[in-house]
XYZ file of C-alpha atoms in Angstrom:
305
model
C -54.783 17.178 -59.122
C -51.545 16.916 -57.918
C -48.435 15.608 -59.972
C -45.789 13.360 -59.000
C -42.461 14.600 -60.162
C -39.874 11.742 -61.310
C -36.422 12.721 -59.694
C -34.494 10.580 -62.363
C -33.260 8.824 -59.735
C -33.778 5.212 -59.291
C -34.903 3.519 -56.125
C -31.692 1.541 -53.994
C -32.090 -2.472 -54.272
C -33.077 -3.923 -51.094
C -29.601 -5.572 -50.210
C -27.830 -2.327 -51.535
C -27.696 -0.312 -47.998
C -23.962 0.373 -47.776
C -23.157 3.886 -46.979
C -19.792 5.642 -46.230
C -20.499 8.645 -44.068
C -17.200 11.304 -43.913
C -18.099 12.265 -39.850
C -14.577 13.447 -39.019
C -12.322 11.441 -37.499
C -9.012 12.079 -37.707
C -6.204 10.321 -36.861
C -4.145 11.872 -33.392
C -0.598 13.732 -34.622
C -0.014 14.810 -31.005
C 2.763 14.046 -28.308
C 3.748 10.058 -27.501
C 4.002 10.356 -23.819
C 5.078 6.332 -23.875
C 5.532 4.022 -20.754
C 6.756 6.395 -18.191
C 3.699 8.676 -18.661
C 1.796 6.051 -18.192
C 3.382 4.312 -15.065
C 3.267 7.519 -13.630
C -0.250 7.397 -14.313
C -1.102 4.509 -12.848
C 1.020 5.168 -9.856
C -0.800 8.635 -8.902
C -4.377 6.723 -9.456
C -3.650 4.117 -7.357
C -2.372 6.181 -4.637
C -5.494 8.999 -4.715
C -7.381 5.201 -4.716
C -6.077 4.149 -1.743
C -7.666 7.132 0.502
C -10.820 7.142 -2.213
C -9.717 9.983 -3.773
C -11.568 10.364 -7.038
C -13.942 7.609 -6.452
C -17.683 7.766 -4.604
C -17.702 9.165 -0.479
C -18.506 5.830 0.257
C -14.712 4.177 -0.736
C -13.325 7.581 1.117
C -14.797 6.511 4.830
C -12.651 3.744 5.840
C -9.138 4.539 4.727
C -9.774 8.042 6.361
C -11.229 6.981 9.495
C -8.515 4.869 9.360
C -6.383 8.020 8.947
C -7.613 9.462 12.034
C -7.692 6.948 14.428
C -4.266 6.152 13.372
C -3.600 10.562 14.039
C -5.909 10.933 17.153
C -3.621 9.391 19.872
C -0.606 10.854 18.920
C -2.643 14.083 19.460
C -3.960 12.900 22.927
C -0.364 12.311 23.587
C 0.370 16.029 22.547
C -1.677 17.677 24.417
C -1.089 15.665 27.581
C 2.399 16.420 27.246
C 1.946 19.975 26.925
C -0.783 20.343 29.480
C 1.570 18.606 31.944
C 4.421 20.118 30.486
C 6.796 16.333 30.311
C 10.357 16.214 29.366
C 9.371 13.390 27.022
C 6.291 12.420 24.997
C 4.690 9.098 26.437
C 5.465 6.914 23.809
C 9.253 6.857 21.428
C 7.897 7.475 17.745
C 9.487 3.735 16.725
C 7.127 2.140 19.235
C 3.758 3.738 17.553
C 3.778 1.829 14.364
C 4.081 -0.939 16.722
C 1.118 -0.104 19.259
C -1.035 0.687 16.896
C -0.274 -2.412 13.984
C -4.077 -3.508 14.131
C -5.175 -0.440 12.475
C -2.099 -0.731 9.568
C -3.304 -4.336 9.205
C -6.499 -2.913 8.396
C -5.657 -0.415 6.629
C -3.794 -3.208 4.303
C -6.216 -5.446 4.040
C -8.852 -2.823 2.871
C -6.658 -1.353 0.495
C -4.424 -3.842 -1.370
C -7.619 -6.244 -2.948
C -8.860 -2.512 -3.998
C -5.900 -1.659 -5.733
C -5.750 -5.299 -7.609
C -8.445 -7.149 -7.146
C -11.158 -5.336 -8.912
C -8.655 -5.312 -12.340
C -8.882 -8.963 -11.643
C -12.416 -9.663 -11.761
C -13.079 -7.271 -14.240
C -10.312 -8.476 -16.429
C -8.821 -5.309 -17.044
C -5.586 -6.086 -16.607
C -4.370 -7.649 -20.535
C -6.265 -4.179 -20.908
C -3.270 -2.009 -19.375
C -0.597 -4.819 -21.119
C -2.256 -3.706 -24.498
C -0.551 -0.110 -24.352
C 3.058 0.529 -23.754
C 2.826 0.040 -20.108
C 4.169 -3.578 -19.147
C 4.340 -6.230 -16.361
C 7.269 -4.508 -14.656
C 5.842 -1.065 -14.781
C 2.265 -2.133 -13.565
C 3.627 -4.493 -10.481
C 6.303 -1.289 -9.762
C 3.153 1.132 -9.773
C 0.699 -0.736 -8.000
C 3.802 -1.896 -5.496
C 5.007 1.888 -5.055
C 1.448 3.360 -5.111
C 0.354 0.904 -1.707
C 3.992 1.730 -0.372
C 3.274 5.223 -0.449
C -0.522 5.464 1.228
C 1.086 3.139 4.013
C 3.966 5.589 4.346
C 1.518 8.285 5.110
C -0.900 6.805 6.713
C 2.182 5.741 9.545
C 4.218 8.692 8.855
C 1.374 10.973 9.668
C 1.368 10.270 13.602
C 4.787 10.284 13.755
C 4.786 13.916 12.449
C 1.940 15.106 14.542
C 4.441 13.751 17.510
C 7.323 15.442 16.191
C 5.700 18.990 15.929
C 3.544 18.847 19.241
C 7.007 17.612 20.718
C 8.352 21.099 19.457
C 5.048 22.964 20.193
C 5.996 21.277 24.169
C 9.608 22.990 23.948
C 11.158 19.234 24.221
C 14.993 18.645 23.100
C 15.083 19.474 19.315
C 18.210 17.117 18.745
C 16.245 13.871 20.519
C 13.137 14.610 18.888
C 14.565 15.007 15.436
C 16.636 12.080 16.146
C 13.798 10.086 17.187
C 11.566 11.517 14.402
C 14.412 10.856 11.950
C 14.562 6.791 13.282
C 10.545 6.419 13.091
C 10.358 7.711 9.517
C 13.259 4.762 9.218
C 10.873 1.979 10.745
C 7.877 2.644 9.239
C 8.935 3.068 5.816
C 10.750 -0.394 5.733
C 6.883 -1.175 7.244
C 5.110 0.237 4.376
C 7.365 -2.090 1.762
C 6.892 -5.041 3.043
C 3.111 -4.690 4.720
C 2.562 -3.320 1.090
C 4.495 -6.733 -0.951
C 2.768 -8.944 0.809
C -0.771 -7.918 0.745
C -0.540 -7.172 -3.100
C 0.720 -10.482 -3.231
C -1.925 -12.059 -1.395
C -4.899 -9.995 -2.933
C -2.980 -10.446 -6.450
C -4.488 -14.486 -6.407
C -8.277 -13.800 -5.308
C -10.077 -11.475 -8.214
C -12.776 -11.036 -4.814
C -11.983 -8.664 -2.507
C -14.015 -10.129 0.141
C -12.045 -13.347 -0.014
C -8.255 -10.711 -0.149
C -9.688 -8.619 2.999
C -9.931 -11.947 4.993
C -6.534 -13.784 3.571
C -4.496 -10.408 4.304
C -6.081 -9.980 7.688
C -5.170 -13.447 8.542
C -1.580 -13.558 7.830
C -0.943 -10.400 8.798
C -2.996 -10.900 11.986
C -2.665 -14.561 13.267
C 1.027 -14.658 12.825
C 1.404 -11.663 14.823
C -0.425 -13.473 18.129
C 1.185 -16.517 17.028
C 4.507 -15.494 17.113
C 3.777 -13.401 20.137
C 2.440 -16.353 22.234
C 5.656 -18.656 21.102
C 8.072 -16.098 22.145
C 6.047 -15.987 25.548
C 6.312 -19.361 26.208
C 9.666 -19.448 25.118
C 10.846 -16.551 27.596
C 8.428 -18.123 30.339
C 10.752 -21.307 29.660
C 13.804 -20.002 30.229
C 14.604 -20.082 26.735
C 15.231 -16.353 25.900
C 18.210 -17.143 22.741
C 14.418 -18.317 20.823
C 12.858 -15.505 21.532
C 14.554 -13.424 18.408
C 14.398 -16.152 15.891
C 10.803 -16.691 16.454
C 9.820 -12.885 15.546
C 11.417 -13.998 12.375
C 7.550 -15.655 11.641
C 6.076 -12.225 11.818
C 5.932 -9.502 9.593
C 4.926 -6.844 12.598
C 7.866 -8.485 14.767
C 10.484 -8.639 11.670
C 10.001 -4.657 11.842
C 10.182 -4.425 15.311
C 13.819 -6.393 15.537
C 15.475 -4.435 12.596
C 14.360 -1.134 15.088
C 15.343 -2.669 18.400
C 19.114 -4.061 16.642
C 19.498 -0.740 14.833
C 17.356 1.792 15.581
C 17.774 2.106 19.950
C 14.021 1.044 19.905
C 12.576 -0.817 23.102
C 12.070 -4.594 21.730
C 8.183 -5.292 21.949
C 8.791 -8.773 22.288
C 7.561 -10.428 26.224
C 11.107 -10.318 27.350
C 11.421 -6.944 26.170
C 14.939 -7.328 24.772
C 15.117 -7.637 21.301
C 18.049 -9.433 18.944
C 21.370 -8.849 19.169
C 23.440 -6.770 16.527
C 24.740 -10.248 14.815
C 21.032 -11.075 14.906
C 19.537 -8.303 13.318
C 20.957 -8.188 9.980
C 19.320 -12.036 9.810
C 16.021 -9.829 9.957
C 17.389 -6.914 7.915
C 18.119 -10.074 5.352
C 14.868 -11.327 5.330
C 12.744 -8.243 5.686
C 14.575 -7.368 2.092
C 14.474 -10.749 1.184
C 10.435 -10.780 1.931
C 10.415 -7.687 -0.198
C 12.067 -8.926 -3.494
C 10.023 -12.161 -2.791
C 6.882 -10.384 -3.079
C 8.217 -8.297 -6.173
C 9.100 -11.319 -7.528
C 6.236 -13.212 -7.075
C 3.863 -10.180 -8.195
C 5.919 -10.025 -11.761
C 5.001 -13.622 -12.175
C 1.652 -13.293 -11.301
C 0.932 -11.010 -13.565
C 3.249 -12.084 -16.851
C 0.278 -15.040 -16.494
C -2.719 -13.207 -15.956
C -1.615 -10.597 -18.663
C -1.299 -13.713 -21.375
């Protein structure tokens, strides 16, 4: 018969269940990287986001199809221009930004609600305002980080131009000059495409609701402004032409290139504004800039409370 063995010990009360386990933890001694780490962070995610880099192949497709439709005409334009051996390429680089705005439009209103939007709805953002990072250094990152995938994704054609203009044997001294002057237009482009979409997509935490507000603005006032300043030149009123395409964020760009740049004006009369003229749109393509800056910090000083 077997004997039960009394370990001496006595049996824990029933409310007496508190244990402290030693599972090693230990608190972190190693480098404070601090705010500009993490800004830099933040900038490089956002950016590899904005082409869908690190995230599932479905977010890659559109901002890279985007990519190469944006790529493939400038090399149709190549090759023609080799195979017929031209003394120019068929279209100045200043004008392709221009020609082919639909696609950046897109390409803006695809990307900016993914870049802010989601942090919205998933109310990540006081999140990011919890660590060193603040409001100025998310609004700069997320700002910069849009900037930059625009600035490629228009910069890209322009340099597919600029070597098959080479590859052609063309002038070296008017290409780079004209390569020099695109890279000029389209990155003023990028900054203030990129302001105001973040600021539109910044007030919607769904990014169905940002795709269709930045497609709008960006969009209608483009064939608004277009079909004013047609009216206005079928009128006889050509001094309104270059005050209207101050309504339009596609036609601001174009009249700081046609004042500054020896761009061809893509406005109906096809003469764009006057020197005097374009700084007004220098003015308030910056001021449209700082605007959306400004209105992004304030945005987000509330939504990080």
């Amino acid at each position: 018969m077997a004997v039960e063995h009394s370990t001496g010990t006595s049996a824990p009360a029933p409310g007496d269940q508190t244990r402290i386990h030693n599972i090693g933890y230990r608190s972190y001694d190693g480098p404070r990287l601090g705010r500009a780490y993490a800004r830099r962070s933040l900038y490089s995610q956002s950016l590899r986001g904005s082409y869908g880099l690190g995230r599932s192949v479905k977010s890659k497709v559109l901002p890279m199809l985007l990519f190469v439709v944006m790529c493939v005409p400038a090399a149709i334009m190549v090759a023609v221009a080799v195979a017929t051996k031209a003394n120019a390429l068929p279209l100045d680089y200043t004008r392709y930004a221009i020609v082919m705005q639909a696609v950046i439009s897109l390409y803006v209103a695809s990307q900016a609600p993914q870049s802010v939007s989601r942090d919205l709805r998933f109310k990540t953002v006081p999140l990011y305002f919890s660590r060193p990072i603040e409001t100025a250094d998310y609004v700069r990152a997320k700002f910069a980080a849009l900037a930059s995938a625009l600035f490629i994704l228009t910069a890209g054609p322009l340099l597919v131009l600029y070597v098959g203009a080479l590859l052609a044997k063309l002038d070296f001294a008017d290409q780079t000059k004209g390569f020099a002057q695109g890279l000029v237009s389209v990155a003023l482009l990028s900054l203030l495409f990129a302001g105001i979409g973040l600021v539109i997509a910044s007030f919607t935490p769904r990014r169905g609701f940002g795709i269709a507000a930045v497609i709008a603005v960006l969009t209608i006032t483009y064939g608004a402004v277009s079909t004013l300043q047609a009216i206005a030149d079928a009128q006889g009123s050509g001094d309104a032409v270059p005050w209207i395409g101050l309504f339009s964020p596609i036609t601001i760009v174009d009249g700081v290139q046609s004042a500054f740049l020896g761009a061809t004006s893509a406005s109906p009369s096809g003469a764009g504004p006057s020197t005097a003229e374009g700084v007004v749109y220098v003015l308030v393509a910056l001021g449209l800039i700082a605007a959306s800056y400004g209105l992004l910090m304030r945005r987000y000083k509330k939504v990080g409370l």
